[in-house]
Short mmCIF file of C-alpha atoms in Angstrom, two decimals:
data_model
loop_
_atom_site.label_atom_id
_atom_site.label_comp_id
_atom_site.label_asym_id
_atom_site.label_seq_id
_atom_site.Cartn_x
_atom_site.Cartn_y
_atom_site.Cartn_z
CA GLU A 25 -17.98 15.89 14.48
CA THR A 26 -18.25 12.48 15.81
CA GLY A 27 -15.39 9.72 15.03
CA VAL A 28 -15.75 6.06 14.17
CA THR A 29 -16.23 4.38 18.19
CA GLN A 30 -16.13 0.85 18.65
CA SER A 31 -17.32 -1.16 21.74
CA PRO A 32 -16.52 -2.87 23.28
CA THR A 33 -13.15 -1.86 23.54
CA HIS A 34 -11.53 -5.56 25.25
CA LEU A 35 -13.43 -8.62 25.41
CA ILE A 36 -12.78 -12.37 26.55
CA LYS A 37 -14.10 -15.27 25.38
CA THR A 38 -14.12 -19.45 25.88
CA ARG A 39 -13.37 -21.72 22.54
CA GLY A 40 -16.60 -22.05 20.59
CA GLN A 41 -18.46 -19.31 21.62
CA GLN A 42 -20.13 -16.64 19.90
CA VAL A 43 -18.98 -12.85 20.00
CA THR A 44 -20.75 -9.36 18.45
CA LEU A 45 -18.77 -5.91 17.94
CA ARG A 46 -20.02 -3.52 17.61
CA CYS A 47 -19.39 0.33 15.19
CA SER A 48 -20.01 2.92 14.53
CA SER A 49 -19.26 4.90 12.12
CA GLN A 50 -18.06 8.61 11.40
CA SER A 51 -21.03 10.62 11.17
CA GLY A 52 -22.05 11.49 6.76
CA HIS A 53 -20.51 7.78 6.40
CA ASN A 54 -21.92 5.21 4.78
CA THR A 55 -19.30 2.36 3.70
CA VAL A 56 -18.16 0.39 6.65
CA SER A 57 -15.33 -2.11 6.78
CA TRP A 58 -13.80 -4.58 9.15
CA TYR A 59 -10.53 -5.73 9.66
CA GLN A 60 -8.56 -7.86 11.44
CA GLN A 61 -4.96 -7.45 13.28
CA ALA A 62 -3.69 -9.83 14.57
CA LEU A 63 -0.56 -9.04 16.89
CA GLY A 64 2.27 -8.10 15.01
CA GLN A 65 0.61 -8.03 11.83
CA GLY A 66 -1.17 -6.13 9.44
CA PRO A 67 -4.97 -5.58 9.33
CA GLN A 68 -6.42 -8.17 6.96
CA PHE A 69 -9.42 -7.27 5.43
CA ILE A 70 -12.95 -9.23 6.47
CA PHE A 71 -15.97 -7.26 4.52
CA GLN A 72 -17.47 -4.69 3.80
CA TYR A 73 -21.13 -2.83 3.61
CA TYR A 74 -22.03 0.09 2.02
CA ARG A 75 -25.88 1.40 2.10
CA GLU A 76 -26.36 -1.78 4.06
CA GLU A 77 -25.34 -4.26 1.44
CA GLU A 78 -22.41 -6.60 1.99
CA ASN A 79 -19.74 -5.51 -1.00
CA GLY A 80 -16.90 -7.39 -0.79
CA ARG A 81 -15.47 -9.92 1.44
CA GLY A 82 -11.99 -10.86 2.58
CA ASN A 83 -10.27 -14.68 2.61
CA PHE A 84 -12.17 -15.07 6.56
CA PRO A 85 -14.93 -18.11 6.52
CA PRO A 86 -19.13 -17.80 7.06
CA ARG A 87 -19.25 -17.62 10.51
CA PHE A 88 -17.63 -13.87 10.21
CA SER A 89 -20.91 -12.31 9.58
CA GLY A 90 -22.01 -8.31 9.57
CA LEU A 91 -25.01 -6.75 9.62
CA GLN A 92 -25.42 -2.40 8.41
CA PHE A 93 -27.98 -0.41 10.08
CA PRO A 94 -29.77 2.03 8.53
CA ASN A 95 -28.50 4.93 10.54
CA TYR A 96 -25.15 3.05 8.96
CA SER A 97 -24.20 1.33 11.88
CA SER A 98 -22.92 -1.93 12.38
CA GLU A 99 -21.67 -5.13 13.54
CA LEU A 100 -19.68 -7.92 13.06
CA ASN A 101 -20.99 -11.07 14.37
CA VAL A 102 -18.50 -14.39 14.69
CA ASN A 103 -19.27 -17.56 15.49
CA ALA A 104 -17.83 -20.37 17.20
CA LEU A 105 -14.99 -18.88 18.74
CA GLU A 106 -11.35 -20.15 17.21
CA LEU A 107 -7.84 -19.82 18.85
CA ASP A 108 -6.68 -17.81 16.12
CA ASP A 109 -9.58 -15.84 16.10
CA SER A 110 -7.65 -13.50 18.77
CA ALA A 111 -7.29 -9.97 17.48
CA LEU A 112 -8.04 -6.71 17.09
CA TYR A 113 -11.46 -6.24 15.06
CA LEU A 114 -11.01 -2.71 13.59
CA CYS A 115 -13.98 -1.13 11.61
CA ALA A 116 -12.98 1.90 8.96
CA SER A 117 -16.04 4.47 7.89
CA SER A 118 -15.10 6.45 4.79
CA PRO A 119 -18.16 8.91 2.66
CA ASP A 120 -19.58 7.66 -0.24
CA LEU A 121 -17.81 5.19 -2.62
CA GLY A 122 -18.66 7.46 -5.46
CA VAL A 123 -17.27 10.19 -7.99
CA GLY A 124 -14.74 12.43 -5.02
CA TYR A 125 -13.83 9.66 -3.00
CA THR A 126 -10.32 8.95 -2.89
CA GLY A 127 -9.87 5.84 -0.89
CA GLU A 128 -9.02 7.14 2.93
CA LEU A 129 -10.37 5.06 5.44
CA PHE A 130 -11.53 6.79 9.25
CA PHE A 131 -10.61 4.05 12.50
CA GLY A 132 -11.77 3.16 15.47
CA GLU A 133 -9.43 2.82 18.11
CA GLY A 134 -10.79 -1.73 17.91
CA SER A 135 -11.97 -3.86 20.23
CA ARG A 136 -9.58 -7.02 21.08
CA LEU A 137 -11.24 -9.92 21.39
CA THR A 138 -9.14 -12.76 23.18
CA VAL A 139 -10.13 -15.93 22.48
CA LEU A 140 -9.29 -18.67 25.62
CA GLY B 23 -3.19 -10.89 -6.25
CA ASN B 24 -2.36 -7.65 -5.05
CA SER B 25 -0.16 -8.07 -1.66
CA VAL B 26 1.89 -5.02 0.17
CA THR B 27 5.89 -6.11 1.53
CA GLN B 28 7.65 -3.26 3.61
CA MET B 29 11.09 -3.53 5.63
CA GLU B 30 10.20 -4.86 9.25
CA GLY B 31 11.19 -3.65 12.60
CA PRO B 32 11.13 -2.37 15.13
CA VAL B 33 13.61 0.65 13.35
CA THR B 34 15.45 2.64 16.39
CA LEU B 35 16.18 5.70 15.28
CA SER B 36 17.65 8.96 17.50
CA GLU B 37 16.16 12.31 16.90
CA GLU B 38 16.50 14.49 13.92
CA ALA B 39 17.44 11.16 12.38
CA PHE B 40 16.70 10.57 9.06
CA LEU B 41 14.23 7.57 8.27
CA THR B 42 12.81 5.55 5.79
CA ILE B 43 10.82 2.85 5.64
CA ASN B 44 10.39 1.13 2.22
CA CYS B 45 7.12 -0.22 1.07
CA THR B 46 6.83 -2.44 -2.09
CA TYR B 47 3.74 -3.76 -4.12
CA THR B 48 2.63 -6.09 -6.14
CA ALA B 49 -1.03 -5.30 -7.79
CA THR B 50 -2.80 -5.14 -11.44
CA GLY B 51 -3.77 -2.25 -12.66
CA TYR B 52 -2.91 1.00 -11.25
CA PRO B 53 -3.07 0.76 -7.32
CA SER B 54 -4.09 3.72 -4.97
CA LEU B 55 -1.43 4.06 -1.88
CA PHE B 56 -1.54 5.09 1.21
CA TRP B 57 1.16 5.62 4.68
CA TYR B 58 -1.35 5.04 7.68
CA VAL B 59 0.95 5.15 11.10
CA GLN B 60 -1.02 3.99 14.57
CA TYR B 61 -0.04 5.21 17.94
CA PRO B 62 0.37 3.34 21.18
CA GLY B 63 -3.00 3.26 22.33
CA GLU B 64 -5.03 4.26 19.16
CA GLY B 65 -6.48 3.62 16.09
CA LEU B 66 -4.66 3.76 12.23
CA GLN B 67 -4.61 7.08 11.19
CA LEU B 68 -3.87 8.61 7.30
CA LEU B 69 -0.49 10.03 7.28
CA LEU B 70 -0.84 10.62 3.68
CA LYS B 71 -1.30 8.81 -0.15
CA ALA B 72 -0.96 9.24 -3.55
CA THR B 73 -3.81 7.51 -5.98
CA LYS B 74 -1.24 7.73 -9.53
CA ALA B 75 2.63 7.35 -10.83
CA ASP B 76 4.42 9.33 -10.09
CA ASP B 77 2.54 12.01 -7.57
CA LYS B 78 3.91 12.60 -4.04
CA GLY B 79 1.84 12.78 -1.14
CA SER B 80 3.07 14.36 1.49
CA ASN B 81 1.74 14.87 5.40
CA LYS B 82 3.56 16.42 8.89
CA GLY B 83 7.64 16.33 7.50
CA PHE B 84 7.04 12.89 5.81
CA GLU B 85 6.98 12.13 2.51
CA ALA B 86 6.21 9.74 -0.30
CA THR B 87 6.73 8.92 -4.03
CA TYR B 88 4.31 6.55 -5.95
CA ARG B 89 7.56 4.10 -8.26
CA LYS B 90 5.30 3.24 -11.07
CA GLU B 91 8.81 1.29 -12.72
CA THR B 92 9.45 0.01 -9.51
CA THR B 93 6.69 -0.35 -8.10
CA SER B 94 7.78 1.09 -4.49
CA PHE B 95 6.16 3.86 -2.20
CA HIS B 96 8.52 4.44 0.44
CA LEU B 97 8.62 6.55 3.68
CA GLU B 98 10.81 9.53 4.21
CA LYS B 99 11.01 12.23 7.05
CA GLY B 100 14.32 14.20 7.36
CA SER B 101 14.05 14.34 10.92
CA VAL B 102 12.66 12.54 13.03
CA GLN B 103 10.92 13.87 16.74
CA VAL B 104 9.86 11.61 19.74
CA SER B 105 6.52 12.02 18.81
CA ASP B 106 7.23 9.80 15.83
CA SER B 107 7.46 6.77 17.11
CA ALA B 108 4.59 4.66 16.35
CA VAL B 109 4.08 2.06 14.64
CA TYR B 110 3.67 2.67 9.99
CA PHE B 111 1.52 0.87 7.60
CA CYS B 112 2.00 0.71 4.26
CA ALA B 113 -1.42 0.24 2.09
CA LEU B 114 -2.68 -0.27 -1.44
CA SER B 115 -6.52 0.11 -2.83
CA GLY B 116 -6.58 -2.36 -6.47
CA SER B 117 -9.02 0.33 -8.42
CA THR B 118 -11.84 1.64 -7.71
CA ASP B 119 -13.92 -1.21 -7.16
CA SER B 120 -11.44 -2.12 -4.48
CA TRP B 121 -12.03 1.43 -2.50
CA GLY B 122 -12.12 0.58 1.42
CA LYS B 123 -11.04 -2.62 0.98
CA LEU B 124 -7.02 -2.47 1.69
CA GLN B 125 -4.34 -4.44 1.42
CA PHE B 126 -1.73 -3.75 4.20
CA GLY B 127 1.36 -4.60 5.20
CA ALA B 128 2.65 -6.31 8.19
CA GLY B 129 3.62 -2.77 9.13
CA THR B 130 7.17 -0.93 10.87
CA GLN B 131 7.81 -0.49 14.20
CA VAL B 132 9.99 3.51 14.81
CA VAL B 133 11.18 4.04 17.92
CA VAL B 134 12.70 7.79 18.15
CA THR B 135 14.53 7.84 21.69
CA PRO B 136 15.74 11.44 22.84
#
């Protein structure tokens, strides 16, 4: 069983640029959630995709956007990068949110973004 | 809104010592509670969970009991090992409508020395 994989693992961008981060969900999982983890902080929920539709969003501006593809992989896009966007971006997948699901998330190792 | 507060670290212990990490929460209704662990260089892993009041989650010698009366979910381990060195996160999911949308605490770093 393949776990959650994210790419790239590290990247450096400059202020104002755009970035795309990618995530492959664990086999059999149809839900992907994205989190931002600033240094020394807990992860903050960005948004969730369930069966290719956005299914909830945290307190992040519209320049944070996402997609989920038919194979349930996902992208996180951030436009007009700011210095405060420097963080570890975590993708987490979960099985169907229906009956029997008890809330566990399966996390990837993250993409570390540095904005200069 | 929902929130999670956990004790600040780092917590430094000797091997075989008793570990407690305090976690309290604020939420409406009946949240599910989780402890996740992040080992150096790795992603977060679920350590244990409890989905209703008075439930006890346990795994790898760690335990936590969901206490609704004190809105707490403290993590304990009776005898820690060097391999338990990691960052521990308490988290909650507000309701079934919030599945996968976890509210995390700031994390507590635990350092276990031989």
